[in-house]
Amino acid sequence: MLSIGYVLKRLLQIIPTLVFIVVVTFLIVRLLPGDPASAILGDKATDAEVARLHAEMGLDRPLIVQFGNFALRVVQGDLGTSTAVKLPVGRIVLDRLPATLLLTVMAAFLALLLAVPLAFVAALRQGRLGDTVIQGCFQVGLSMPVFYVGLILLTVFAAGLRWFPVGGYGDTYLLHLYHLFLPALTLALSLAAVLMRNLRTAILDALTADYADFARAKGLPTRVVLFRHVLRNALISTVTLFGLNIGTLLGGAVITETVFAIPGAGRLMIDSIYARDYPTIQGLTLVLAVLVSVAFLLTDLVQASLDPRVAQ
Amino acid sequence: MRYRWSALIALVAAMHVGTAAAVERGGVMTFGRYADSLFLDPASTEVNVDIWILSNLYDTLILPSDDGKGLQPGLATSWSFSGDNKTLTLKLRDGIKFSDGSPITSADAKWSLDRTRNPDTGAWASLYESIDSIAAPDPSTVVINLKHPDPALLPVLTAFASAVMPSKLIEATAGATLADKVKAFAEHPVGSGPFKLQSWKHDAEMKLVPNPYYWRMGEDGKPLPYLDGVTFEVIPDDATRILRLKSGELDASEFIPYARVEELKNDSSLNMELFPSTRIEYVALNVRPELDGKPNPLANPKLREALNYATDKDAIVGIVTHGVGTPMTSFMSTATPLHVGDKPLYPVDVDKAKQIMHEAGLDKGVKVTLMTLAGNEDEVGIATALQQMWKEIGVDLEIQQIDNATRTAAYRAGTFPSRLSLWTDDIADPSEITSWALYYPAVQSFHTGWKNDKAVEIFQASQKEMDPAKRQEEYKQLQEIFNSEGPTVPLYETPYPVALAKRVQGFNQLPLGNNLFAQAWLKK
């Protein structure tokens, strides 16, 4: 159904995006005010120590040389060494990324699990009590900051009812899933609210569209009309919205990882920025950019398979 | 004779403690930290998250006393200065071993101290400036030759940076340079302290287990530590760290926010500990005549005095520390050795402040700028309080919120107008903070440009004064000078708030911040 040409074209489009992101990240960290060496060393450092670290970080060389070295290493798959923890950036990112990915995937899954059925209920019961309750609940969820929702869930379901651990990540794969449930739910709630409202409107539109009337007139059962005709068309805009929100989900992971004490990539990013750990900021940004680009690509492919006009 | 008496007193004290609560061995203590360590190398690390736990992995020749202000034998059992105070000879304990079972020798001590005092490899080299050379004439003797007598040398030898590391093992580690070898070694360190590193998942969890070869004996006559291990869990969010402690998943939680200290004090399942610290908070005022080519109002000592009298420290202690802190009684903390002073500096007196402003001809008012850290709740709280307080005497305070890197750069360059500053000592000696505060040649007095020739002269003399009574007198004078004329508005000092589960006994945090687990134990 999808032409290989379309997939290839989309893949090639990712490359300039990534180059652009690498250049911008490299420049942005260097535009931050204040000297990174003295920021890392703090108020008590002597001038000699600052100069020593400056040289160690290669910051005494011209910008273009610094970028050349960085780009050359990236092409060879080497992201450099962290100035904060003195470990290879590639290893740190690989170490921290799985938790964030698992959290994001779980959150996305939970968000869909919540949004799709509830959107149907709300749409089919438009204006009635069910619709009002569902919309009301999501409105509240949407208005509350993520860290607050997280703390409430922790206090009630972890510290209070003892159904879940109070933060952390666990040691085994199953324990990871168990530990990540509440943080994933925290993230899912805000995304589910956005998706649900969008899908509800789309379903309402599709329900009143001519093709839905036609399908019903043909005598098709409601179930078939809803799933084959209404849902498929209503999902197109929701998939786009879902894809666009993957980036937001990764952003939300920063806060969720802090509240739930998960050693993920989001927290790594924040810590690295505070520590002015240039190699880690650059490496992590690059890896996340690749992931978001892949997510966008997948979104486009799903969309194209739902609506063949997109691929043309 | 004096030594024997103190030994007897110690014995009696130990017996007393022994009858009060017999120590119990075993169990793993879980400790919630606000941030993870970065790089556990005593010589090169600059940050408290490393410094504050290093003493569990590495011992020093001399250990700090339990209150952090004095000395006690460590890897060395005795030490003595030569008659001219320019040579220090230390004798190592018999049979001491690293955590891999290899012997600790004077060569390890020499190698470690030489790396620390070398400015190319040691971040704290300036503290060891008085050392001329170190010798290891036999495996159990370390001889430190000094350029000049140094009264701070013994406290410096108790500091984290003086840790004894296994020289042969590090030199034998793979790596092109010494720095590379140290990086590789730090992943699987072998140490001389009560614990050794078992595993470390960065930003999540660090596990320490007992060093089976540790020399120090516990109250029960067996080697320390009492615990089967310490597990550090990294939980950056204050609320989550407390929730985890309350639900019994942690035995301890550090850096309790001041606002919640009272609540946890009232929790019957916890001991809310406030360990004395050297942490102080003050406003540093740039006193240079011109800033940015314009006349600097803070160059006028009268204005600085008026600002001090206009500042209600008790109110700030209440607003920012929720009553946990106390107003400063000298420019150094009460936990710093040789601190003098029992009354808060510049008790608030707005009328007097107005009078001084009037005498100085500043009735029309002046504008002052204060650099604060953007997003830092404490600093914003202090700054807005100061803004209101100083307004009463006609000082219009402009609060400039900037990030740390920018502020540090302006601070070091001496171009900042005024700033909020936080300080903790790194050695159990007043010379570190004093050299920063008033010894102009070091960093121009907290980078403010303030210069007092008499203070510089007394400080220089005190740095070579080996008579404790005379040095104490010198420090009394230094504090009098700085506290009456110094370029700061002293605000408050705060303890370290650590909440412990009731079953935790014997945990200690020194005024310098070191978290000590060697004598911690868990009541069953």
PDB file of N, CA and C in Angstrom, chain A residues 114-116 118-120 122 131 134-135 138 191-201 238:
ATOM      1  N   LEU A 114      -6.863   4.963  27.235  1.00  0.00           N
ATOM      2  CA  LEU A 114      -7.851   5.808  27.907  1.00  0.00           C
ATOM      3  C   LEU A 114      -8.658   6.619  26.899  1.00  0.00           C
ATOM      4  N   ALA A 115      -7.947   7.191  25.919  1.00  0.00           N
ATOM      5  CA  ALA A 115      -8.578   8.199  25.063  1.00  0.00           C
ATOM      6  C   ALA A 115      -9.572   7.596  24.080  1.00  0.00           C
ATOM      7  N   VAL A 116      -9.200   6.487  23.406  1.00  0.00           N
ATOM      8  CA  VAL A 116     -10.041   5.990  22.316  1.00  0.00           C
ATOM      9  C   VAL A 116     -11.427   5.543  22.794  1.00  0.00           C
ATOM     10  N   LEU A 118     -13.005   6.204  25.571  1.00  0.00           N
ATOM     11  CA  LEU A 118     -13.739   7.293  26.210  1.00  0.00           C
ATOM     12  C   LEU A 118     -14.212   8.316  25.180  1.00  0.00           C
ATOM     13  N   ALA A 119     -13.414   8.515  24.130  1.00  0.00           N
ATOM     14  CA  ALA A 119     -13.832   9.445  23.074  1.00  0.00           C
ATOM     15  C   ALA A 119     -15.103   8.923  22.401  1.00  0.00           C
ATOM     16  N   PHE A 120     -15.145   7.602  22.196  1.00  0.00           N
ATOM     17  CA  PHE A 120     -16.352   7.004  21.602  1.00  0.00           C
ATOM     18  C   PHE A 120     -17.560   7.203  22.493  1.00  0.00           C
ATOM     19  N   ALA A 122     -17.994   9.410  24.822  1.00  0.00           N
ATOM     20  CA  ALA A 122     -18.362  10.823  24.892  1.00  0.00           C
ATOM     21  C   ALA A 122     -19.078  11.261  23.607  1.00  0.00           C
ATOM     22  N   ASP A 131     -20.908  12.141  28.659  1.00  0.00           N
ATOM     23  CA  ASP A 131     -20.059  13.068  27.917  1.00  0.00           C
ATOM     24  C   ASP A 131     -19.540  14.168  28.841  1.00  0.00           C
ATOM     25  N   ILE A 134     -16.970  12.747  31.455  1.00  0.00           N
ATOM     26  CA  ILE A 134     -15.673  12.430  30.838  1.00  0.00           C
ATOM     27  C   ILE A 134     -14.925  13.715  30.480  1.00  0.00           C
ATOM     28  N   GLN A 135     -15.637  14.630  29.831  1.00  0.00           N
ATOM     29  CA  GLN A 135     -14.981  15.883  29.430  1.00  0.00           C
ATOM     30  C   GLN A 135     -14.518  16.677  30.647  1.00  0.00           C
ATOM     31  N   PHE A 138     -11.335  15.124  32.247  1.00  0.00           N
ATOM     32  CA  PHE A 138     -10.134  15.375  31.461  1.00  0.00           C
ATOM     33  C   PHE A 138      -9.724  16.847  31.521  1.00  0.00           C
ATOM     34  N   LEU A 191      -1.794  13.686  28.047  1.00  0.00           N
ATOM     35  CA  LEU A 191      -1.862  13.379  26.618  1.00  0.00           C
ATOM     36  C   LEU A 191      -3.253  12.828  26.262  1.00  0.00           C
ATOM     37  N   ALA A 192      -3.772  11.963  27.140  1.00  0.00           N
ATOM     38  CA  ALA A 192      -5.087  11.365  26.885  1.00  0.00           C
ATOM     39  C   ALA A 192      -6.152  12.448  26.766  1.00  0.00           C
ATOM     40  N   ALA A 193      -6.031  13.486  27.594  1.00  0.00           N
ATOM     41  CA  ALA A 193      -7.022  14.562  27.563  1.00  0.00           C
ATOM     42  C   ALA A 193      -7.034  15.241  26.200  1.00  0.00           C
ATOM     43  N   VAL A 194      -5.840  15.527  25.677  1.00  0.00           N
ATOM     44  CA  VAL A 194      -5.727  16.184  24.376  1.00  0.00           C
ATOM     45  C   VAL A 194      -6.296  15.280  23.275  1.00  0.00           C
ATOM     46  N   LEU A 195      -5.852  14.010  23.314  1.00  0.00           N
ATOM     47  CA  LEU A 195      -6.281  13.065  22.271  1.00  0.00           C
ATOM     48  C   LEU A 195      -7.790  12.836  22.317  1.00  0.00           C
ATOM     49  N   MET A 196      -8.314  12.680  23.526  1.00  0.00           N
ATOM     50  CA  MET A 196      -9.733  12.368  23.681  1.00  0.00           C
ATOM     51  C   MET A 196     -10.597  13.475  23.084  1.00  0.00           C
ATOM     52  N   ARG A 197     -10.249  14.718  23.399  1.00  0.00           N
ATOM     53  CA  ARG A 197     -11.053  15.836  22.891  1.00  0.00           C
ATOM     54  C   ARG A 197     -11.003  15.920  21.377  1.00  0.00           C
ATOM     55  N   ASN A 198      -9.809  15.697  20.859  1.00  0.00           N
ATOM     56  CA  ASN A 198      -9.657  15.751  19.405  1.00  0.00           C
ATOM     57  C   ASN A 198     -10.429  14.624  18.735  1.00  0.00           C
ATOM     58  N   LEU A 199     -10.289  13.427  19.294  1.00  0.00           N
ATOM     59  CA  LEU A 199     -10.933  12.254  18.694  1.00  0.00           C
ATOM     60  C   LEU A 199     -12.456  12.356  18.794  1.00  0.00           C
ATOM     61  N   ARG A 200     -12.910  12.889  19.922  1.00  0.00           N
ATOM     62  CA  ARG A 200     -14.367  13.033  20.112  1.00  0.00           C
ATOM     63  C   ARG A 200     -14.949  13.929  19.009  1.00  0.00           C
ATOM     64  N   THR A 201     -14.306  15.062  18.779  1.00  0.00           N
ATOM     65  CA  THR A 201     -14.773  15.973  17.732  1.00  0.00           C
ATOM     66  C   THR A 201     -14.723  15.304  16.363  1.00  0.00           C
ATOM     67  N   THR A 238      -6.059  12.469  14.708  1.00  0.00           N
ATOM     68  CA  THR A 238      -5.574  12.088  16.034  1.00  0.00           C
ATOM     69  C   THR A 238      -4.160  11.517  15.951  1.00  0.00           C
TER      70      THR A 238
END
